[in-house]
CSV table of C-alpha atoms and ligand atoms in Angstrom, one decimal:
chain,number,residue,atom,x,y,z
X,1,MET,CA,0.0,0.0,0.0
X,2,PRO,CA,2.7,2.5,-0.8
X,3,LEU,CA,2.8,6.1,-1.6
X,4,ASP,CA,5.6,6.3,-4.1
X,5,ILE,CA,6.9,9.9,-4.5
X,6,ILE,CA,8.4,11.3,-7.7
X,7,ILE,CA,10.7,14.2,-7.0
X,8,GLY,CA,12.5,16.7,-9.2
X,9,ALA,CA,16.1,16.5,-7.9
X,10,GLN,CA,17.2,19.7,-9.7
X,11,TRP,CA,15.6,23.0,-10.6
X,12,GLY,CA,12.5,21.5,-12.3
X,13,ASP,CA,11.8,20.1,-15.8
X,14,GLU,CA,13.8,16.9,-15.1
X,15,GLY,CA,11.1,14.8,-16.8
X,16,LYS,CA,8.9,14.1,-13.8
X,17,GLY,CA,5.8,13.9,-16.1
X,18,ARG,CA,7.4,11.3,-18.3
X,19,ILE,CA,8.5,9.2,-15.3
X,20,THR,CA,5.1,9.5,-13.7
X,21,ASP,CA,3.4,8.4,-16.9
X,22,ARG,CA,5.6,5.3,-17.0
X,23,LEU,CA,5.1,4.4,-13.3
X,24,ALA,CA,1.3,5.1,-13.5
X,25,GLU,CA,0.9,1.9,-15.4
X,26,ARG,CA,0.7,0.2,-12.0
X,27,ALA,CA,-0.9,2.9,-9.9
X,28,ALA,CA,-4.5,3.6,-8.9
X,29,VAL,CA,-4.0,7.3,-8.3
X,30,THR,CA,-1.6,10.1,-9.2
X,31,ALA,CA,-1.6,13.1,-6.9
X,32,ARG,CA,-0.1,16.5,-7.2
X,33,TYR,CA,0.8,18.0,-3.8
X,34,SER,CA,2.6,21.3,-4.5
X,35,GLY,CA,2.7,24.3,-6.8
X,36,GLY,CA,0.2,25.1,-9.5
X,37,ASP,CA,0.3,25.9,-13.2
X,38,ASN,CA,3.9,27.1,-12.9
X,39,ALA,CA,4.5,23.4,-13.6
X,40,GLY,CA,4.6,22.1,-17.1
X,41,HIS,CA,4.8,18.3,-17.4
X,42,THR,CA,5.1,16.7,-20.8
X,43,VAL,CA,4.0,13.2,-21.6
X,44,THR,CA,4.7,11.6,-25.0
X,45,VAL,CA,2.6,8.6,-26.1
X,46,GLY,CA,3.5,7.7,-29.7
X,47,SER,CA,2.9,10.8,-31.8
X,48,GLU,CA,0.7,12.4,-29.1
X,49,ILE,CA,2.2,15.0,-26.8
X,50,PHE,CA,0.3,16.0,-23.7
X,51,LYS,CA,1.4,19.1,-21.7
X,52,LEU,CA,-0.1,19.1,-18.2
X,53,HIS,CA,0.1,22.1,-15.9
X,54,LEU,CA,-2.4,21.4,-13.1
X,55,LEU,CA,-3.7,17.9,-13.8
X,56,PRO,CA,-1.6,14.9,-12.7
X,57,SER,CA,0.1,13.2,-15.5
X,58,GLY,CA,-1.3,9.8,-14.6
X,59,LEU,CA,-4.7,10.8,-16.0
X,60,ILE,CA,-3.4,9.8,-19.5
X,61,HIS,CA,-3.9,6.2,-18.3
X,62,PRO,CA,-7.6,5.4,-18.4
X,63,GLY,CA,-7.7,3.5,-15.1
X,64,VAL,CA,-5.9,6.2,-13.0
X,65,VAL,CA,-7.6,8.8,-10.8
X,66,GLY,CA,-6.0,12.3,-10.5
X,67,VAL,CA,-5.9,14.2,-7.2
X,68,LEU,CA,-5.1,17.9,-6.8
X,69,GLY,CA,-3.9,18.0,-3.2
X,70,ASN,CA,-4.4,20.6,-0.5
X,71,GLY,CA,-0.8,21.8,-0.9
X,72,MET,CA,-1.6,23.1,-4.4
X,73,VAL,CA,-2.6,26.6,-5.6
X,74,ILE,CA,-5.1,26.3,-8.4
X,75,ASN,CA,-6.1,28.9,-11.0
X,76,PRO,CA,-9.8,27.8,-11.7
X,77,GLN,CA,-9.8,29.3,-15.2
X,78,ARG,CA,-6.7,27.4,-16.2
X,79,PHE,CA,-8.0,24.2,-14.5
X,80,ILE,CA,-11.2,24.4,-16.6
X,81,GLU,CA,-9.2,25.1,-19.8
X,82,GLU,CA,-6.9,22.1,-19.2
X,83,MET,CA,-9.9,19.8,-18.4
X,84,ASP,CA,-11.6,20.9,-21.6
X,85,LYS,CA,-8.5,20.3,-23.7
X,86,LEU,CA,-8.0,16.8,-22.3
X,87,ALA,CA,-11.7,16.0,-22.7
X,88,ALA,CA,-11.4,17.1,-26.4
X,89,ARG,CA,-8.6,14.5,-26.7
X,90,GLY,CA,-10.7,11.7,-25.3
X,91,VAL,CA,-9.5,11.7,-21.7
X,92,ASN,CA,-12.3,11.1,-19.2
X,93,VAL,CA,-12.2,14.1,-16.8
X,94,SER,CA,-15.4,13.3,-14.8
X,95,SER,CA,-15.7,14.1,-11.1
X,96,GLU,CA,-15.0,10.4,-10.3
X,97,ARG,CA,-11.6,10.8,-12.0
X,98,VAL,CA,-10.5,14.3,-11.1
X,99,LYS,CA,-10.7,15.3,-7.4
X,100,ILE,CA,-9.6,18.6,-5.9
X,101,SER,CA,-8.9,18.9,-2.1
X,102,TYR,CA,-11.4,21.3,-0.4
X,103,ALA,CA,-8.3,22.9,1.3
X,104,ALA,CA,-6.3,23.7,-1.9
X,105,HIS,CA,-5.9,27.4,-2.4
X,106,LEU,CA,-7.2,29.4,-5.4
X,107,ILE,CA,-5.2,31.7,-7.7
X,108,THR,CA,-7.1,34.8,-8.8
X,109,PRO,CA,-6.3,37.6,-11.4
X,110,ALA,CA,-5.2,39.7,-8.4
X,111,HIS,CA,-2.5,37.2,-7.6
X,112,ILE,CA,-1.2,37.2,-11.2
X,113,ALA,CA,-1.2,41.0,-11.3
X,114,LEU,CA,0.7,41.1,-7.9
X,115,ASP,CA,3.2,38.6,-9.2
X,116,LYS,CA,3.9,40.6,-12.3
X,117,ALA,CA,4.0,43.9,-10.4
X,118,SER,CA,6.4,42.5,-7.8
X,119,GLU,CA,8.8,41.2,-10.5
X,120,ALA,CA,8.7,44.5,-12.3
X,121,ALA,CA,9.5,46.4,-9.1
X,122,LEU,CA,12.4,44.1,-8.4
X,123,GLY,CA,14.0,45.0,-11.8
X,124,ARG,CA,17.4,43.4,-12.2
X,125,GLY,CA,16.9,41.6,-8.8
X,126,LYS,CA,13.8,39.8,-10.1
X,127,ILE,CA,13.2,36.1,-9.3
X,128,GLY,CA,12.3,35.2,-12.9
X,129,THR,CA,8.9,33.7,-11.8
X,130,THR,CA,6.5,32.1,-14.3
X,131,GLY,CA,4.1,35.0,-13.7
X,132,ARG,CA,1.3,32.7,-12.7
X,133,GLY,CA,0.5,34.3,-9.4
X,134,ILE,CA,2.1,31.4,-7.4
X,135,GLY,CA,4.0,33.5,-4.8
X,136,PRO,CA,1.1,35.9,-4.0
X,137,ALA,CA,-1.4,33.0,-3.6
X,138,TYR,CA,0.9,31.2,-1.1
X,139,THR,CA,1.4,34.5,0.6
X,140,ASP,CA,-2.3,34.8,1.2
X,141,LYS,CA,-2.4,31.2,2.4
X,142,VAL,CA,0.3,31.7,5.0
X,143,ALA,CA,-1.3,35.1,6.0
X,144,ARG,CA,-4.5,33.2,6.7
X,145,ARG,CA,-6.6,35.2,4.3
X,146,GLY,CA,-6.5,32.9,1.2
X,147,LEU,CA,-9.4,31.6,-0.9
X,148,ARG,CA,-9.8,27.9,-0.6
X,149,ALA,CA,-11.3,25.5,-3.2
X,150,GLU,CA,-14.1,24.8,-0.7
X,151,SER,CA,-15.5,28.3,-1.4
X,152,LEU,CA,-16.4,27.1,-4.9
X,153,ALA,CA,-18.8,24.6,-3.5
X,154,ASP,CA,-21.4,27.4,-3.4
X,155,ALA,CA,-21.5,30.1,-6.1
X,156,ARG,CA,-22.7,32.8,-3.7
X,157,VAL,CA,-19.9,32.1,-1.2
X,158,ALA,CA,-17.4,32.1,-4.0
X,159,ALA,CA,-18.5,35.5,-5.3
X,160,ASP,CA,-18.6,37.1,-1.8
X,161,SER,CA,-15.2,35.8,-0.7
X,162,VAL,CA,-13.7,36.9,-4.1
X,163,LYS,CA,-15.1,40.4,-3.7
X,164,ALA,CA,-13.4,40.8,-0.3
X,165,HIS,CA,-10.2,39.4,-1.6
X,166,ILE,CA,-10.0,41.7,-4.6
X,167,ALA,CA,-10.7,44.8,-2.4
X,168,ARG,CA,-7.7,43.8,-0.2
X,169,ALA,CA,-5.5,43.0,-3.2
X,170,ASN,CA,-6.4,46.3,-4.9
X,171,ALA,CA,-5.0,48.2,-1.9
X,172,SER,CA,-1.6,46.6,-2.5
X,173,LEU,CA,-1.8,46.9,-6.3
X,174,GLN,CA,-2.6,50.6,-6.1
X,175,GLY,CA,-0.8,51.6,-2.9
X,176,VAL,CA,2.4,49.6,-3.2
X,177,TYR,CA,2.8,49.2,-7.0
X,178,GLY,CA,0.9,52.1,-8.5
X,179,GLN,CA,-1.1,49.6,-10.7
X,180,PRO,CA,-4.7,50.0,-11.7
X,181,PRO,CA,-7.3,48.2,-9.5
X,182,LEU,CA,-9.2,45.1,-10.6
X,183,ASP,CA,-13.0,45.2,-11.0
X,184,ALA,CA,-14.2,43.2,-8.0
X,185,GLU,CA,-17.7,42.7,-9.3
X,186,ALA,CA,-16.4,41.3,-12.6
X,187,VAL,CA,-14.0,38.9,-11.0
X,188,ALA,CA,-16.7,37.8,-8.5
X,189,ALA,CA,-19.0,37.0,-11.4
X,190,GLU,CA,-16.2,35.0,-13.1
X,191,PHE,CA,-15.6,32.9,-10.0
X,192,ALA,CA,-19.4,32.3,-9.5
X,193,ALA,CA,-19.4,30.7,-13.0
X,194,TYR,CA,-16.2,28.6,-12.2
X,195,ALA,CA,-18.0,27.4,-9.0
X,196,GLU,CA,-20.7,25.7,-11.1
X,197,ARG,CA,-18.1,23.8,-13.1
X,198,ILE,CA,-15.7,22.9,-10.3
X,199,ALA,CA,-18.0,22.2,-7.3
X,200,PRO,CA,-18.5,18.5,-8.3
X,201,HIS,CA,-14.7,17.9,-8.2
X,202,ILE,CA,-14.2,19.1,-4.6
X,203,ALA,CA,-13.6,16.3,-2.1
X,204,ASP,CA,-11.9,15.3,1.0
X,205,THR,CA,-8.9,14.0,-0.9
X,206,SER,CA,-7.0,13.1,2.3
X,207,MET,CA,-9.8,10.7,3.2
X,208,TYR,CA,-9.9,9.3,-0.3
X,209,LEU,CA,-6.2,8.7,-0.5
X,210,HIS,CA,-6.3,6.9,2.9
X,211,GLN,CA,-9.0,4.6,1.6
X,212,VAL,CA,-7.0,3.8,-1.5
X,213,LEU,CA,-3.7,3.2,0.4
X,214,LYS,CA,-5.4,1.0,3.0
X,215,ALA,CA,-7.0,-1.1,0.3
X,216,GLY,CA,-3.4,-1.9,-0.8
X,217,MET,CA,-3.3,0.1,-4.0
X,218,THR,CA,-0.4,2.4,-5.1
X,219,VAL,CA,-0.6,6.2,-5.1
X,220,LEU,CA,2.0,8.1,-7.0
X,221,ALA,CA,2.8,11.6,-5.6
X,222,GLU,CA,3.8,13.6,-8.6
X,223,GLY,CA,6.3,16.3,-7.6
X,224,ALA,CA,6.3,19.6,-9.4
X,225,GLN,CA,9.3,22.0,-9.6
X,226,GLY,CA,12.3,20.5,-7.8
X,227,GLY,CA,14.2,20.2,-4.6
X,228,LEU,CA,16.5,23.1,-5.4
X,229,LEU,CA,13.4,25.4,-5.9
X,230,ASP,CA,12.0,24.5,-2.5
X,231,ILE,CA,11.1,27.4,-0.3
X,232,ASP,CA,13.2,26.2,2.6
X,233,HIS,CA,15.9,24.0,0.9
X,234,GLY,CA,16.4,25.6,-2.5
X,235,THR,CA,18.6,28.4,-3.8
X,236,TYR,CA,16.6,31.0,-1.8
X,237,PRO,CA,15.4,33.6,-2.7
X,238,TYR,CA,15.5,32.2,-6.3
X,239,VAL,CA,12.9,29.5,-5.5
X,240,THR,CA,9.2,28.9,-5.8
X,241,SER,CA,6.9,29.5,-2.8
X,242,SER,CA,6.0,25.9,-1.9
X,243,SER,CA,7.6,22.6,-0.7
X,244,PRO,CA,8.4,20.4,-3.7
X,245,VAL,CA,10.6,18.1,-1.5
X,246,SER,CA,9.3,14.7,-0.5
X,247,GLY,CA,8.2,16.0,2.9
X,248,GLY,CA,5.8,18.3,1.0
X,249,ALA,CA,4.0,15.2,-0.3
X,250,PHE,CA,2.7,14.4,3.3
X,251,THR,CA,1.6,17.9,4.2
X,252,GLY,CA,0.4,18.6,0.7
X,253,LEU,CA,-1.8,15.5,0.5
X,254,GLY,CA,-2.8,14.9,4.1
X,255,VAL,CA,-1.2,11.5,4.2
X,256,GLY,CA,1.2,10.3,6.9
X,257,PRO,CA,4.8,9.1,6.3
X,258,GLN,CA,4.0,5.6,7.3
X,259,PHE,CA,2.7,5.0,3.8
X,260,ALA,CA,5.9,6.1,2.0
X,261,GLY,CA,7.4,3.6,-0.5
X,262,ARG,CA,9.9,4.5,-3.1
X,263,ILE,CA,11.2,8.1,-3.2
X,264,ILE,CA,12.4,8.5,-6.8
X,265,GLY,CA,14.7,11.5,-7.6
X,266,VAL,CA,14.3,12.4,-11.3
X,267,THR,CA,17.4,14.1,-12.7
X,268,LYS,CA,18.5,14.9,-16.2
X,269,ALA,CA,21.8,13.4,-17.4
X,270,PHE,CA,22.9,17.1,-17.4
X,271,GLN,CA,21.3,20.1,-15.7
X,272,THR,CA,19.0,23.0,-16.6
X,273,ARG,CA,17.4,26.0,-14.9
X,274,VAL,CA,14.8,28.6,-16.0
X,275,GLY,CA,14.6,31.9,-14.1
X,276,GLU,CA,17.3,33.7,-12.2
X,277,GLY,CA,19.7,32.3,-9.5
X,278,PRO,CA,23.0,30.6,-9.1
X,279,PHE,CA,24.1,27.7,-11.4
X,280,PRO,CA,27.7,26.7,-10.8
X,281,THR,CA,27.9,24.2,-13.7
X,282,GLU,CA,26.2,26.5,-16.3
X,283,THR,CA,27.9,26.3,-19.7
X,284,PHE,CA,27.7,28.7,-22.6
X,285,GLY,CA,28.4,28.8,-26.4
X,286,ALA,CA,28.4,25.7,-28.6
X,287,GLU,CA,28.3,23.3,-25.7
X,288,ALA,CA,25.2,24.9,-24.2
X,289,GLU,CA,23.6,24.9,-27.6
X,290,CYS,CA,24.1,21.2,-28.0
X,291,LEU,CA,22.5,20.5,-24.7
X,292,ARG,CA,19.6,23.0,-25.3
X,293,GLY,CA,18.9,22.2,-28.9
X,294,THR,CA,17.5,24.7,-31.4
X,295,GLY,CA,13.8,24.3,-30.4
X,296,GLN,CA,13.0,22.1,-33.4
X,297,ASN,CA,12.5,19.0,-31.3
X,298,PRO,CA,9.7,19.0,-28.8
X,299,TRP,CA,12.1,18.0,-26.0
X,300,ASP,CA,14.6,20.9,-26.7
X,301,GLU,CA,15.2,23.0,-23.6
X,302,PHE,CA,12.6,25.7,-23.9
X,303,GLY,CA,10.1,26.0,-21.1
X,304,THR,CA,6.8,24.0,-21.3
X,305,THR,CA,5.0,26.8,-19.4
X,306,THR,CA,6.6,30.0,-20.5
X,307,GLY,CA,8.7,29.1,-23.7
X,308,ARG,CA,11.8,30.7,-22.1
X,309,PRO,CA,15.1,29.1,-23.2
X,310,ARG,CA,16.5,27.0,-20.3
X,311,ARG,CA,20.0,27.7,-19.0
X,312,CYS,CA,22.0,24.5,-19.5
X,313,GLY,CA,25.1,23.0,-17.8
X,314,TRP,CA,26.7,19.8,-16.5
X,315,LEU,CA,25.3,17.4,-13.9
X,316,ASP,CA,26.3,18.7,-10.4
X,317,LEU,CA,26.9,15.8,-8.0
X,318,VAL,CA,27.3,18.1,-5.0
X,319,LEU,CA,23.8,19.4,-5.5
X,320,LEU,CA,22.5,15.9,-6.4
X,321,ARG,CA,23.9,14.5,-3.1
X,322,TYR,CA,22.2,17.4,-1.3
X,323,SER,CA,18.9,16.7,-3.1
X,324,ALA,CA,19.2,13.0,-2.1
X,325,ARG,CA,19.6,14.1,1.6
X,326,ILE,CA,16.8,16.6,1.9
X,327,ASN,CA,14.4,14.3,0.0
X,328,GLY,CA,15.5,10.9,1.4
X,329,LEU,CA,15.8,9.6,-2.1
X,330,THR,CA,15.7,5.8,-2.4
X,331,GLU,CA,16.8,5.8,-6.1
X,332,LEU,CA,17.5,7.9,-9.2
X,333,ALA,CA,15.7,8.1,-12.5
X,334,ILE,CA,18.0,9.6,-15.2
X,335,THR,CA,16.4,11.3,-18.2
X,336,LYS,CA,17.6,12.6,-21.5
X,337,LEU,CA,20.7,10.4,-21.7
X,338,ASP,CA,20.1,10.5,-25.5
X,339,VAL,CA,20.9,14.2,-25.6
X,340,LEU,CA,24.5,13.6,-24.6
X,341,SER,CA,25.2,11.4,-27.7
X,342,GLY,CA,27.7,13.2,-30.0
X,343,LEU,CA,29.3,15.4,-27.4
X,344,GLY,CA,33.0,14.6,-27.5
X,345,ARG,CA,33.4,14.7,-23.7
X,346,VAL,CA,31.0,14.4,-20.8
X,347,ARG,CA,31.6,16.1,-17.5
X,348,LEU,CA,30.4,15.6,-13.9
X,349,CYS,CA,30.8,18.2,-11.2
X,350,VAL,CA,32.4,16.4,-8.3
X,351,GLY,CA,33.2,19.3,-5.9
X,352,TYR,CA,33.6,23.0,-5.7
X,353,ARG,CA,36.5,25.4,-5.2
X,354,LYS,CA,36.3,28.7,-3.4
X,355,GLU,CA,39.1,31.0,-2.3
X,356,GLY,CA,41.7,28.2,-2.7
X,357,LYS,CA,39.7,25.6,-0.6
X,358,GLU,CA,37.9,22.5,-2.0
X,359,PHE,CA,34.5,21.4,-0.9
X,360,ASN,CA,32.5,18.1,-1.4
X,361,GLU,CA,29.4,19.5,0.4
X,362,LEU,CA,28.0,22.9,0.6
X,363,PRO,CA,29.0,24.6,3.9
X,364,LEU,CA,25.7,26.6,4.2
X,365,GLY,CA,23.3,25.1,1.7
X,366,PRO,CA,22.5,26.1,-1.8
X,367,SER,CA,21.4,29.7,-1.1
X,368,HIS,CA,25.1,30.5,-0.7
X,369,LEU,CA,26.4,29.2,-4.0
X,370,GLU,CA,27.8,32.4,-5.3
X,371,GLY,CA,31.6,32.3,-5.8
X,372,PHE,CA,31.8,28.5,-5.8
X,373,GLU,CA,33.5,27.2,-8.9
X,374,ALA,CA,32.8,23.6,-10.2
X,375,ILE,CA,35.5,21.0,-10.1
X,376,TYR,CA,34.9,18.5,-13.0
X,377,GLU,CA,35.6,14.9,-13.6
X,378,ASP,CA,35.8,14.5,-17.4
X,379,ALA,CA,35.2,11.3,-19.4
X,380,PRO,CA,35.0,10.4,-23.1
X,381,GLY,CA,31.6,10.8,-24.6
X,382,TRP,CA,29.8,8.5,-27.1
X,383,ASP,CA,28.4,9.0,-30.6
X,384,GLU,CA,25.9,6.2,-30.8
X,385,ASP,CA,22.2,6.9,-30.9
X,386,VAL,CA,21.0,5.3,-27.6
X,387,ARG,CA,17.2,5.8,-28.1
X,388,GLY,CA,16.7,2.2,-29.0
X,389,ALA,CA,18.3,0.9,-25.8
X,390,ARG,CA,16.0,-1.1,-23.5
X,391,ALA,CA,18.7,-2.7,-21.3
X,392,LEU,CA,21.9,-1.4,-19.8
X,393,SER,CA,23.8,-3.8,-22.0
X,394,ASP,CA,22.4,-2.0,-25.1
X,395,LEU,CA,24.2,1.2,-24.1
X,396,PRO,CA,27.8,2.1,-25.3
X,397,GLU,CA,30.5,1.4,-22.7
X,398,ALA,CA,31.2,5.1,-22.2
X,399,ALA,CA,27.5,5.7,-21.4
X,400,ARG,CA,27.5,2.9,-18.9
X,401,HIS,CA,30.6,4.2,-17.3
X,402,TYR,CA,29.0,7.7,-17.0
X,403,LEU,CA,26.0,6.2,-15.3
X,404,SER,CA,28.1,4.1,-12.9
X,405,ARG,CA,30.1,7.2,-11.9
X,406,ILE,CA,26.8,9.0,-11.1
X,407,GLU,CA,25.7,6.1,-8.9
X,408,ALA,CA,29.0,6.0,-7.1
X,409,LEU,CA,29.2,9.8,-6.6
X,410,ALA,CA,25.5,10.2,-5.6
X,411,GLY,CA,25.5,7.0,-3.4
X,412,LEU,CA,22.3,5.9,-5.0
X,413,LYS,CA,21.2,3.2,-7.4
X,414,ILE,CA,19.7,4.2,-10.8
X,415,SER,CA,16.4,2.4,-11.3
X,416,MET,CA,15.3,4.0,-14.6
X,417,VAL,CA,17.2,5.5,-17.5
X,418,SER,CA,15.2,7.4,-20.0
X,419,VAL,CA,16.6,7.5,-23.5
X,420,GLY,CA,13.9,9.4,-25.3
X,421,PRO,CA,10.6,11.2,-24.5
X,422,GLU,CA,8.3,8.3,-25.6
X,423,ARG,CA,6.7,6.0,-23.1
X,424,GLU,CA,8.7,3.0,-24.3
X,425,GLN,CA,12.1,4.7,-24.6
X,426,MET,CA,13.3,3.6,-21.2
X,427,VAL,CA,15.7,1.2,-19.6
X,428,ILE,CA,14.3,-0.3,-16.4
X,429,VAL,CA,17.3,-1.4,-14.4
T,1,GDP,P1,8.9,18.0,-15.9
T,1,GDP,O1,8.4,19.4,-15.7
T,1,GDP,O2,9.9,17.5,-14.9
T,1,GDP,O3,7.8,17.0,-16.1
T,1,GDP,O4,9.7,18.0,-17.3
T,1,GDP,P2,9.2,18.8,-18.7
T,1,GDP,O5,8.1,18.0,-19.3
T,1,GDP,O6,9.0,20.3,-18.4
T,1,GDP,O7,10.5,18.8,-19.5
T,1,GDP,C1,11.1,17.6,-19.9
T,1,GDP,C2,11.2,17.5,-21.4
T,1,GDP,O8,12.1,16.5,-21.8
T,1,GDP,C3,9.9,17.2,-22.1
T,1,GDP,O9,9.8,17.8,-23.4
T,1,GDP,C4,9.9,15.7,-22.2
T,1,GDP,O10,9.1,15.2,-23.3
T,1,GDP,C5,11.4,15.5,-22.6
T,1,GDP,N1,12.0,14.2,-22.1
T,1,GDP,C6,11.7,13.5,-21.0
T,1,GDP,N2,12.6,12.4,-21.0
T,1,GDP,C7,13.3,12.5,-22.1
T,1,GDP,C8,14.4,11.7,-22.6
T,1,GDP,O11,14.8,10.7,-22.0
T,1,GDP,N3,14.9,12.1,-23.8
T,1,GDP,C9,14.5,13.2,-24.5
T,1,GDP,N4,15.1,13.5,-25.7
T,1,GDP,N5,13.5,13.9,-24.0
T,1,GDP,C10,12.9,13.6,-22.8
T,2,IMO,P1,8.0,21.8,-13.4
T,2,IMO,O1,7.0,21.2,-12.5
T,2,IMO,C1,11.1,24.9,-13.9
T,2,IMO,C2,10.8,28.4,-11.4
T,2,IMO,C3,10.6,29.7,-12.1
T,2,IMO,C4,11.3,30.7,-11.2
T,2,IMO,C5,11.0,30.2,-9.8
T,2,IMO,C6,9.8,30.9,-9.2
T,2,IMO,O2,7.6,21.9,-14.8
T,2,IMO,O3,9.4,21.3,-13.2
T,2,IMO,P2,7.2,30.7,-9.5
T,2,IMO,O4,6.4,31.1,-10.7
T,2,IMO,O5,7.0,29.3,-9.1
T,2,IMO,O6,7.0,31.7,-8.4
T,2,IMO,O7,8.7,30.9,-10.0
T,2,IMO,O8,10.7,28.8,-10.0
T,2,IMO,N1,9.9,27.4,-11.6
T,2,IMO,C7,10.1,26.3,-12.4
T,2,IMO,N2,11.2,26.0,-13.2
T,2,IMO,N3,10.1,24.0,-13.8
T,2,IMO,C8,9.0,24.3,-13.1
T,2,IMO,O9,8.0,23.4,-12.9
T,2,IMO,C9,9.0,25.5,-12.4
T,2,IMO,N4,8.1,26.1,-11.5
T,2,IMO,C10,8.6,27.2,-11.1
T,2,IMO,O10,11.2,29.7,-13.4
T,2,IMO,O11,12.7,30.6,-11.4
T,3,MG,MG1,8.4,21.2,-16.6
């Protein structure tokens, strides 16, 4: 009766959606526990590409239920749009299959306006957010004045609570940022309409997940973002406003840790980041372009949510060991090994140097990464196309050596190696 947790071990976009899709074959439920539509999870099934932002990736499998947990912040407009898009592609999104926790928080147009205004005011010091209102929605939650999904159970309650919220938010928009106010009546009418659509999906998802787990079925907790974007454990302040780490799955779903099974850290065979913040192994020029791609392939490194080019660099084992520790990872899933084919040399960051001293661990966590220079272990690359590999023995010797160095340096076993975006392009170890 396990709760298996899928965690981004880096700064997001590691391929969590793709790994979730593969593991959902044997799950009853897939549940998102943190973040909102700042996430963009891509699932490729044959020639079909699904991009999910709020709905759990497991829904692509007909037998799997999707839960949006209490730890999430949900933009109801974007939720309805995503539901409609999936329904148009033949996915059943009935209230039996898509359940929203009554305690999840709602994102309103005021949160989006505040997110954008705050970024503009920060200027060069901006975080580089996705502009989806995530930070302001969590701010309202923690300040105990947020709007919860349960308010959508009744259209009149939804409209009244939205009016009060917009009046409060307008004071900040106008007073702090000099922005025009929002029309509270118009937003309230919008939310009353959303209430009609969303009310049937609102449930006590903690109770539901307990029943599923007690019946011996598997629940997959689908992480969003990544450990290094965690509000407490990431590269603060260049982080998101939630807890994407594995601990967040328990608070974000209302399920106790006694149910935990596998805790799978998903990491690319290299490393990327969107938005601002430190990145010791970042690379530029031709090497970065090889890792990023031109944008012609659907998997090239341009954001699923915002389309921004992702910053690219080499896999950082100091940060991966850190991620393993804060998440209690039981294993690693490596993605995008195929992208390294054709690079003359592959590199792993095995430590840092600063002011003449060498470090294997971060002295004060990843929010103090400035000034640390990566120390690399280099190895010969491989030219073979690895996308057809289905067993480790199908991989070139140099690729196997690379993977075994990652295992040794991270102190974790690799249980899955993804060699392409499609469901079947995977080596299960
Ligand atoms: P997530 O946010 O962690 O779910 O990751 P994204 O979906 O934002 O980004 C991962 C991208 O890489 C998507 O376009 C995936 O289809 C793609 N992808 C995942 N695994 C592989 C792989 O092994 N090889 C290649 N070429 N692409 C992959
Ligand atoms: P998935 O689930 C990559 C980043 C933003 C920014 C910071 C704060 O697809 O891996 P926010 O809008 O959350 O306040 O932005 O976090 N960020 C992500 N980067 N993948 C994501 O999600 C991200 N979600 C947020 O780029 O640096
Ligand atoms: Mg993504």
